mmCIF file with all atom_site columns, C-alpha atoms in Angstrom:
data_model
loop_
_atom_site.group_PDB
_atom_site.id
_atom_site.type_symbol
_atom_site.label_atom_id
_atom_site.label_alt_id
_atom_site.label_comp_id
_atom_site.label_asym_id
_atom_site.label_entity_id
_atom_site.label_seq_id
_atom_site.pdbx_PDB_ins_code
_atom_site.Cartn_x
_atom_site.Cartn_y
_atom_site.Cartn_z
_atom_site.occupancy
_atom_site.B_iso_or_equiv
_atom_site.pdbx_formal_charge
_atom_site.auth_seq_id
_atom_site.auth_comp_id
_atom_site.auth_asym_id
_atom_site.auth_atom_id
_atom_site.pdbx_PDB_model_num
ATOM 1   C CA . VAL A 1 1   ? -0.051  0.151  0.122  1.00 89.00 ? 906  VAL A CA 1
ATOM 2   C CA . GLN A 1 2   ? 1.076   3.495  -0.531 1.00 94.00 ? 907  GLN A CA 1
ATOM 3   C CA . LEU A 1 3   ? 0.168   6.118  0.898  1.00 96.00 ? 908  LEU A CA 1
ATOM 4   C CA . VAL A 1 4   ? 1.153   9.757  -0.728 1.00 95.00 ? 909  VAL A CA 1
ATOM 5   C CA . GLU A 1 5   ? 0.041   13.254 0.921  1.00 95.00 ? 910  GLU A CA 1
ATOM 6   C CA . SER A 1 6   ? 0.613   16.982 -0.194 1.00 95.00 ? 911  SER A CA 1
ATOM 7   C CA . GLY A 1 7   ? -1.391  20.082 0.935  1.00 94.00 ? 912  GLY A CA 1
ATOM 8   C CA . GLY A 1 8   ? 0.788   21.271 3.923  1.00 91.00 ? 913  GLY A CA 1
ATOM 9   C CA . GLY A 1 9   ? 2.603   23.950 4.360  1.00 96.00 ? 914  GLY A CA 1
ATOM 10  C CA . SER A 1 10  ? 2.456   27.333 6.307  1.00 97.00 ? 915  SER A CA 1
ATOM 11  C CA . ALA A 1 11  ? -0.529  29.239 7.616  1.00 98.00 ? 916  ALA A CA 1
ATOM 12  C CA . GLN A 1 12  ? -1.261  32.025 10.163 1.00 98.00 ? 917  GLN A CA 1
ATOM 13  C CA . PRO A 1 13  ? -3.379  31.369 12.906 1.00 98.00 ? 918  PRO A CA 1
ATOM 14  C CA . GLY A 1 14  ? -7.228  31.652 11.962 1.00 98.00 ? 919  GLY A CA 1
ATOM 15  C CA . GLY A 1 15  ? -6.258  30.573 8.739  1.00 98.00 ? 920  GLY A CA 1
ATOM 16  C CA . SER A 1 16  ? -7.105  27.460 6.993  1.00 98.00 ? 921  SER A CA 1
ATOM 17  C CA . LEU A 1 17  ? -5.466  24.487 5.086  1.00 98.00 ? 922  LEU A CA 1
ATOM 18  C CA . ARG A 1 18  ? -6.089  21.182 3.386  1.00 98.00 ? 923  ARG A CA 1
ATOM 19  C CA . LEU A 1 19  ? -4.272  17.796 3.636  1.00 98.00 ? 924  LEU A CA 1
ATOM 20  C CA . SER A 1 20  ? -4.540  15.451 0.732  1.00 98.00 ? 925  SER A CA 1
ATOM 21  C CA . CYS A 1 21  ? -3.489  11.402 0.875  1.00 97.00 ? 926  CYS A CA 1
ATOM 22  C CA . GLU A 1 22  ? -4.114  8.993  -2.051 1.00 95.00 ? 927  GLU A CA 1
ATOM 23  C CA . ALA A 1 23  ? -3.831  5.613  -1.324 1.00 92.00 ? 928  ALA A CA 1
ATOM 24  C CA . SER A 1 24  ? -3.064  2.677  -3.832 1.00 89.00 ? 929  SER A CA 1
ATOM 25  C CA . GLY A 1 25  ? -2.408  -0.514 -4.050 1.00 86.00 ? 930  GLY A CA 1
ATOM 26  C CA . TYR A 1 26  ? -4.679  -1.936 -1.089 1.00 79.00 ? 931  TYR A CA 1
ATOM 27  C CA . SER A 1 27  ? -6.546  -4.833 -2.236 1.00 70.00 ? 932  SER A CA 1
ATOM 28  C CA . SER A 1 28  ? -9.717  -4.387 -0.258 1.00 69.00 ? 933  SER A CA 1
ATOM 29  C CA . GLY A 1 29  ? -12.195 -1.580 -0.701 1.00 68.00 ? 934  GLY A CA 1
ATOM 30  C CA . ASP A 1 30  ? -13.042 -1.288 2.905  1.00 79.00 ? 935  ASP A CA 1
ATOM 31  C CA . TYR A 1 31  ? -10.572 0.309  4.945  1.00 85.00 ? 936  TYR A CA 1
ATOM 32  C CA . THR A 1 32  ? -10.067 2.694  7.410  1.00 95.00 ? 937  THR A CA 1
ATOM 33  C CA . ILE A 1 33  ? -7.644  6.202  6.621  1.00 96.00 ? 938  ILE A CA 1
ATOM 34  C CA . GLY A 1 34  ? -6.826  9.533  8.278  1.00 97.00 ? 939  GLY A CA 1
ATOM 35  C CA . TRP A 1 35  ? -4.064  11.602 9.778  1.00 98.00 ? 940  TRP A CA 1
ATOM 36  C CA . PHE A 1 36  ? -1.566  11.418 12.648 1.00 97.00 ? 941  PHE A CA 1
ATOM 37  C CA . ARG A 1 37  ? 0.643   14.522 13.805 1.00 97.00 ? 942  ARG A CA 1
ATOM 38  C CA . GLN A 1 38  ? 3.322   14.886 15.641 1.00 97.00 ? 943  GLN A CA 1
ATOM 39  C CA . ALA A 1 39  ? 4.531   17.909 16.940 1.00 96.00 ? 944  ALA A CA 1
ATOM 40  C CA . PRO A 1 40  ? 8.542   18.950 18.207 1.00 91.00 ? 945  PRO A CA 1
ATOM 41  C CA . GLY A 1 41  ? 8.921   17.027 21.253 1.00 93.00 ? 946  GLY A CA 1
ATOM 42  C CA . LYS A 1 42  ? 5.439   15.276 21.586 1.00 94.00 ? 947  LYS A CA 1
ATOM 43  C CA . ALA A 1 43  ? 4.265   11.674 20.792 1.00 92.00 ? 948  ALA A CA 1
ATOM 44  C CA . ARG A 1 44  ? 2.833   11.051 17.764 1.00 94.00 ? 949  ARG A CA 1
ATOM 45  C CA . GLU A 1 45  ? -1.266  11.308 18.059 1.00 95.00 ? 950  GLU A CA 1
ATOM 46  C CA . GLY A 1 46  ? -4.211  10.326 16.202 1.00 97.00 ? 951  GLY A CA 1
ATOM 47  C CA . VAL A 1 47  ? -6.444  13.539 14.867 1.00 98.00 ? 952  VAL A CA 1
ATOM 48  C CA . SER A 1 48  ? -8.869  12.071 12.250 1.00 98.00 ? 953  SER A CA 1
ATOM 49  C CA . ALA A 1 49  ? -10.155 9.039  10.793 1.00 98.00 ? 954  ALA A CA 1
ATOM 50  C CA . ILE A 1 50  ? -12.417 7.780  7.743  1.00 97.00 ? 955  ILE A CA 1
ATOM 51  C CA . ASN A 1 51  ? -13.918 4.320  6.870  1.00 94.00 ? 956  ASN A CA 1
ATOM 52  C CA . SER A 1 52  ? -13.692 4.243  3.489  1.00 87.00 ? 957  SER A CA 1
ATOM 53  C CA . GLU A 1 53  ? -17.050 1.751  3.201  1.00 87.00 ? 958  GLU A CA 1
ATOM 54  C CA . ASP A 1 54  ? -19.280 3.019  6.077  1.00 90.00 ? 959  ASP A CA 1
ATOM 55  C CA . GLY A 1 55  ? -18.242 6.146  6.112  1.00 91.00 ? 960  GLY A CA 1
ATOM 56  C CA . ASP A 1 56  ? -17.845 6.166  10.060 1.00 95.00 ? 961  ASP A CA 1
ATOM 57  C CA . THR A 1 57  ? -15.329 8.849  11.308 1.00 97.00 ? 962  THR A CA 1
ATOM 58  C CA . TYR A 1 58  ? -13.303 9.687  14.143 1.00 97.00 ? 963  TYR A CA 1
ATOM 59  C CA . ILE A 1 59  ? -11.951 13.547 15.449 1.00 98.00 ? 964  ILE A CA 1
ATOM 60  C CA . THR A 1 60  ? -9.852  13.869 18.285 1.00 97.00 ? 965  THR A CA 1
ATOM 61  C CA . ASP A 1 61  ? -11.138 16.494 20.833 1.00 97.00 ? 966  ASP A CA 1
ATOM 62  C CA . SER A 1 62  ? -8.731  19.229 20.620 1.00 96.00 ? 967  SER A CA 1
ATOM 63  C CA . VAL A 1 63  ? -9.410  19.768 16.817 1.00 98.00 ? 968  VAL A CA 1
ATOM 64  C CA . LYS A 1 64  ? -13.575 19.045 16.779 1.00 98.00 ? 969  LYS A CA 1
ATOM 65  C CA . GLY A 1 65  ? -15.246 22.160 15.179 1.00 98.00 ? 970  GLY A CA 1
ATOM 66  C CA . ARG A 1 66  ? -12.247 23.027 13.615 1.00 98.00 ? 971  ARG A CA 1
ATOM 67  C CA . PHE A 1 67  ? -10.985 20.095 11.353 1.00 98.00 ? 972  PHE A CA 1
ATOM 68  C CA . SER A 1 68  ? -13.111 17.442 8.900  1.00 98.00 ? 973  SER A CA 1
ATOM 69  C CA . ILE A 1 69  ? -12.177 14.712 7.348  1.00 98.00 ? 974  ILE A CA 1
ATOM 70  C CA . SER A 1 70  ? -13.654 13.230 3.974  1.00 96.00 ? 975  SER A CA 1
ATOM 71  C CA . PHE A 1 71  ? -13.409 10.744 1.682  1.00 94.00 ? 976  PHE A CA 1
ATOM 72  C CA . ASP A 1 72  ? -13.596 10.556 -2.568 1.00 92.00 ? 977  ASP A CA 1
ATOM 73  C CA . HIS A 1 73  ? -13.933 7.078  -3.562 1.00 88.00 ? 978  HIS A CA 1
ATOM 74  C CA . ALA A 1 74  ? -12.950 8.049  -7.068 1.00 90.00 ? 979  ALA A CA 1
ATOM 75  C CA . LYS A 1 75  ? -9.782  9.345  -6.523 1.00 92.00 ? 980  LYS A CA 1
ATOM 76  C CA . ASP A 1 76  ? -9.183  6.502  -3.371 1.00 90.00 ? 981  ASP A CA 1
ATOM 77  C CA . THR A 1 77  ? -8.385  10.108 -1.488 1.00 94.00 ? 982  THR A CA 1
ATOM 78  C CA . VAL A 1 78  ? -8.724  11.245 2.027  1.00 96.00 ? 983  VAL A CA 1
ATOM 79  C CA . TYR A 1 79  ? -8.703  14.848 2.509  1.00 98.00 ? 984  TYR A CA 1
ATOM 80  C CA . MET A 1 80  ? -8.433  16.966 5.812  1.00 98.00 ? 985  MET A CA 1
ATOM 81  C CA . ASP A 1 81  ? -9.498  20.468 5.903  1.00 98.00 ? 986  ASP A CA 1
ATOM 82  C CA . MET A 1 82  ? -8.168  22.231 8.894  1.00 98.00 ? 987  MET A CA 1
ATOM 83  C CA . ASN A 1 83  ? -9.610  25.380 10.089 1.00 98.00 ? 988  ASN A CA 1
ATOM 84  C CA . SER A 1 84  ? -9.036  28.131 12.525 1.00 98.00 ? 989  SER A CA 1
ATOM 85  C CA . LEU A 1 85  ? -5.680  26.655 12.861 1.00 98.00 ? 990  LEU A CA 1
ATOM 86  C CA . LYS A 1 86  ? -3.649  27.438 15.703 1.00 98.00 ? 991  LYS A CA 1
ATOM 87  C CA . PRO A 1 87  ? -0.188  27.354 16.633 1.00 97.00 ? 992  PRO A CA 1
ATOM 88  C CA . GLU A 1 88  ? -0.144  24.234 18.731 1.00 97.00 ? 993  GLU A CA 1
ATOM 89  C CA . ASP A 1 89  ? -1.740  22.472 15.021 1.00 98.00 ? 994  ASP A CA 1
ATOM 90  C CA . THR A 1 90  ? 1.998   23.144 14.185 1.00 98.00 ? 995  THR A CA 1
ATOM 91  C CA . ALA A 1 91  ? 3.275   19.631 13.538 1.00 98.00 ? 996  ALA A CA 1
ATOM 92  C CA . VAL A 1 92  ? 3.992   16.872 11.269 1.00 98.00 ? 997  VAL A CA 1
ATOM 93  C CA . TYR A 1 93  ? 1.238   15.439 9.701  1.00 98.00 ? 998  TYR A CA 1
ATOM 94  C CA . TYR A 1 94  ? 1.122   11.365 8.604  1.00 98.00 ? 999  TYR A CA 1
ATOM 95  C CA . CYS A 1 95  ? -1.689  9.762  6.610  1.00 98.00 ? 1000 CYS A CA 1
ATOM 96  C CA . ALA A 1 96  ? -2.144  5.830  7.561  1.00 97.00 ? 1001 ALA A CA 1
ATOM 97  C CA . LEU A 1 97  ? -4.302  3.241  6.879  1.00 96.00 ? 1002 LEU A CA 1
ATOM 98  C CA . GLY A 1 98  ? -5.445  0.659  9.087  1.00 93.00 ? 1003 GLY A CA 1
ATOM 99  C CA . ASP A 1 99  ? -7.758  0.032  11.989 1.00 92.00 ? 1004 ASP A CA 1
ATOM 100 C CA . MET A 1 100 ? -9.834  2.734  13.119 1.00 93.00 ? 1005 MET A CA 1
ATOM 101 C CA . VAL A 1 101 ? -9.379  2.296  16.822 1.00 94.00 ? 1006 VAL A CA 1
ATOM 102 C CA . GLY A 1 102 ? -5.596  2.682  16.116 1.00 94.00 ? 1007 GLY A CA 1
ATOM 103 C CA . PHE A 1 103 ? -6.456  6.307  15.826 1.00 95.00 ? 1008 PHE A CA 1
ATOM 104 C CA . HIS A 1 104 ? -8.549  6.385  19.358 1.00 92.00 ? 1009 HIS A CA 1
ATOM 105 C CA . LEU A 1 105 ? -5.783  4.922  21.360 1.00 91.00 ? 1010 LEU A CA 1
ATOM 106 C CA . PRO A 1 106 ? -2.868  6.507  22.659 1.00 88.00 ? 1011 PRO A CA 1
ATOM 107 C CA . ASP A 1 107 ? -0.206  3.891  21.755 1.00 87.00 ? 1012 ASP A CA 1
ATOM 108 C CA . GLY A 1 108 ? -3.040  2.840  19.106 1.00 91.00 ? 1013 GLY A CA 1
ATOM 109 C CA . GLU A 1 109 ? 0.196   2.751  16.165 1.00 91.00 ? 1014 GLU A CA 1
ATOM 110 C CA . ARG A 1 110 ? 0.702   -0.877 15.991 1.00 93.00 ? 1015 ARG A CA 1
ATOM 111 C CA . TYR A 1 111 ? -2.730  -1.520 14.364 1.00 94.00 ? 1016 TYR A CA 1
ATOM 112 C CA . LEU A 1 112 ? -1.873  0.743  11.369 1.00 95.00 ? 1017 LEU A CA 1
ATOM 113 C CA . GLU A 1 113 ? -0.205  -1.211 8.516  1.00 93.00 ? 1018 GLU A CA 1
ATOM 114 C CA . SER A 1 114 ? 0.622   1.842  6.471  1.00 95.00 ? 1019 SER A CA 1
ATOM 115 C CA . TRP A 1 115 ? 2.085   5.259  6.937  1.00 97.00 ? 1020 TRP A CA 1
ATOM 116 C CA . GLY A 1 116 ? 2.820   8.027  4.524  1.00 97.00 ? 1021 GLY A CA 1
ATOM 117 C CA . ALA A 1 117 ? 6.102   9.918  4.936  1.00 97.00 ? 1022 ALA A CA 1
ATOM 118 C CA . GLY A 1 118 ? 4.510   12.554 6.221  1.00 96.00 ? 1023 GLY A CA 1
ATOM 119 C CA . THR A 1 119 ? 4.112   16.673 5.536  1.00 97.00 ? 1024 THR A CA 1
ATOM 120 C CA . LEU A 1 120 ? 4.819   19.685 7.680  1.00 97.00 ? 1025 LEU A CA 1
ATOM 121 C CA . VAL A 1 121 ? 1.872   21.754 9.016  1.00 98.00 ? 1026 VAL A CA 1
ATOM 122 C CA . THR A 1 122 ? 3.356   25.369 10.760 1.00 98.00 ? 1027 THR A CA 1
ATOM 123 C CA . VAL A 1 123 ? 1.037   27.960 11.893 1.00 98.00 ? 1028 VAL A CA 1
ATOM 124 C CA . SER A 1 124 ? 2.932   30.986 13.093 1.00 97.00 ? 1029 SER A CA 1
ATOM 125 C CA . SER A 1 125 ? 2.295   34.583 12.808 1.00 95.00 ? 1030 SER A CA 1
#
Protein backbone atom coordinates (compact mmCIF):
# COMPACT_ATOMS: atom_id res chain seq x y z
CA VAL A 1 0.00 0.00 0.00
CA GLN A 2 1.25 3.46 -0.87
CA LEU A 3 0.05 6.65 0.76
CA VAL A 4 1.02 9.92 -0.89
CA GLU A 5 0.34 13.12 1.03
CA SER A 6 0.09 16.67 -0.21
CA GLY A 7 -1.09 20.05 0.99
CA GLY A 8 1.11 20.90 3.93
CA GLY A 9 2.65 24.32 4.33
CA SER A 10 2.40 27.49 6.38
CA ALA A 11 -0.61 29.39 7.61
CA GLN A 12 -1.32 32.21 9.99
CA PRO A 13 -3.37 31.63 13.14
CA GLY A 14 -7.01 31.50 12.16
CA GLY A 15 -6.13 30.37 8.65
CA SER A 16 -6.95 27.19 6.77
CA LEU A 17 -5.16 24.39 4.99
CA ARG A 18 -6.27 21.19 3.27
CA LEU A 19 -4.28 17.97 3.42
CA SER A 20 -4.76 15.21 0.87
CA CYS A 21 -3.65 11.59 0.89
CA GLU A 22 -4.06 9.23 -2.03
CA ALA A 23 -4.04 5.50 -1.32
CA SER A 24 -3.00 2.91 -3.87
CA GLY A 25 -2.25 -0.80 -3.91
CA TYR A 26 -4.83 -1.83 -1.30
CA SER A 27 -6.63 -5.01 -2.32
CA SER A 28 -9.77 -4.54 -0.21
CA GLY A 29 -12.22 -1.72 -0.79
CA ASP A 30 -12.93 -1.47 2.94
CA TYR A 31 -10.32 0.33 4.99
CA THR A 32 -9.87 3.10 7.51
CA ILE A 33 -7.59 5.95 6.56
CA GLY A 34 -6.74 9.14 8.36
CA TRP A 35 -4.17 11.36 9.95
CA PHE A 36 -1.73 11.39 12.80
CA ARG A 37 0.42 14.31 13.79
CA GLN A 38 3.63 14.74 15.71
CA ALA A 39 4.59 18.09 17.18
CA PRO A 40 8.19 18.82 18.23
CA GLY A 41 9.00 16.99 21.45
CA LYS A 42 5.63 15.23 21.60
CA ALA A 43 4.33 11.77 20.86
CA ARG A 44 2.49 11.06 17.65
CA GLU A 45 -1.28 11.32 18.08
CA GLY A 46 -4.30 10.30 16.02
CA VAL A 47 -6.13 13.33 14.65
CA SER A 48 -8.87 12.07 12.37
CA ALA A 49 -9.95 8.99 10.46
CA ILE A 50 -12.67 7.78 8.13
CA ASN A 51 -13.82 4.34 7.01
CA SER A 52 -13.98 4.04 3.23
CA GLU A 53 -17.15 1.90 3.23
CA ASP A 54 -19.48 3.08 6.01
CA GLY A 55 -18.12 6.60 6.37
CA ASP A 56 -17.64 6.25 10.11
CA THR A 57 -15.36 9.04 11.31
CA TYR A 58 -13.16 9.91 14.24
CA ILE A 59 -11.99 13.40 15.18
CA THR A 60 -9.83 13.99 18.22
CA ASP A 61 -11.22 16.40 20.80
CA SER A 62 -8.54 19.07 20.37
CA VAL A 63 -9.56 19.74 16.76
CA LYS A 64 -13.32 19.08 16.86
CA GLY A 65 -15.25 21.90 15.26
CA ARG A 66 -12.13 23.04 13.38
CA PHE A 67 -10.97 20.01 11.36
CA SER A 68 -13.07 17.74 9.18
CA ILE A 69 -12.31 14.60 7.19
CA SER A 70 -13.80 13.32 3.95
CA PHE A 71 -13.15 10.56 1.43
CA ASP A 72 -13.41 10.55 -2.37
CA HIS A 73 -14.02 6.99 -3.58
CA ALA A 74 -13.33 7.82 -7.20
CA LYS A 75 -9.85 9.04 -6.33
CA ASP A 76 -9.15 6.81 -3.28
CA THR A 77 -8.16 10.02 -1.59
CA VAL A 78 -8.80 11.26 1.93
CA TYR A 79 -8.93 14.96 2.70
CA MET A 80 -8.59 16.80 5.98
CA ASP A 81 -9.78 20.38 6.02
CA MET A 82 -8.14 22.34 8.80
CA ASN A 83 -9.77 25.62 9.75
CA SER A 84 -9.21 28.13 12.54
CA LEU A 85 -5.64 26.91 12.79
CA LYS A 86 -3.74 27.50 16.00
CA PRO A 87 0.02 27.58 16.63
CA GLU A 88 -0.39 24.34 18.59
CA ASP A 89 -1.51 22.64 15.37
CA THR A 90 2.06 22.96 14.12
CA ALA A 91 3.29 19.42 13.48
CA VAL A 92 4.28 16.89 10.90
CA TYR A 93 1.06 15.28 9.70
CA TYR A 94 1.16 11.64 8.62
CA CYS A 95 -1.42 9.79 6.59
CA ALA A 96 -2.04 6.27 7.89
CA LEU A 97 -4.16 3.25 6.98
CA GLY A 98 -5.34 0.42 9.22
CA ASP A 99 -7.86 -0.17 12.00
CA MET A 100 -10.02 2.65 13.33
CA VAL A 101 -9.07 1.77 16.90
CA GLY A 102 -5.47 2.69 16.10
CA PHE A 103 -6.44 6.33 15.71
CA HIS A 104 -8.18 6.41 19.11
CA LEU A 105 -5.63 4.79 21.39
CA PRO A 106 -2.59 6.58 22.83
CA ASP A 107 -0.40 3.67 21.73
CA GLY A 108 -2.47 2.75 18.70
CA GLU A 109 0.25 2.88 16.06
CA ARG A 110 0.57 -0.90 16.09
CA TYR A 111 -2.92 -1.12 14.53
CA LEU A 112 -1.82 0.88 11.47
CA GLU A 113 -0.29 -1.02 8.58
CA SER A 114 0.80 1.74 6.21
CA TRP A 115 2.14 5.26 6.64
CA GLY A 116 2.85 8.20 4.42
CA ALA A 117 6.11 10.12 4.56
CA GLY A 118 4.59 13.06 6.40
CA THR A 119 3.92 16.67 5.52
CA LEU A 120 4.82 19.68 7.67
CA VAL A 121 2.17 22.14 8.79
CA THR A 122 3.40 25.35 10.40
CA VAL A 123 1.03 27.82 12.00
CA SER A 124 2.61 31.12 13.01
CA SER A 125 2.19 34.84 12.61
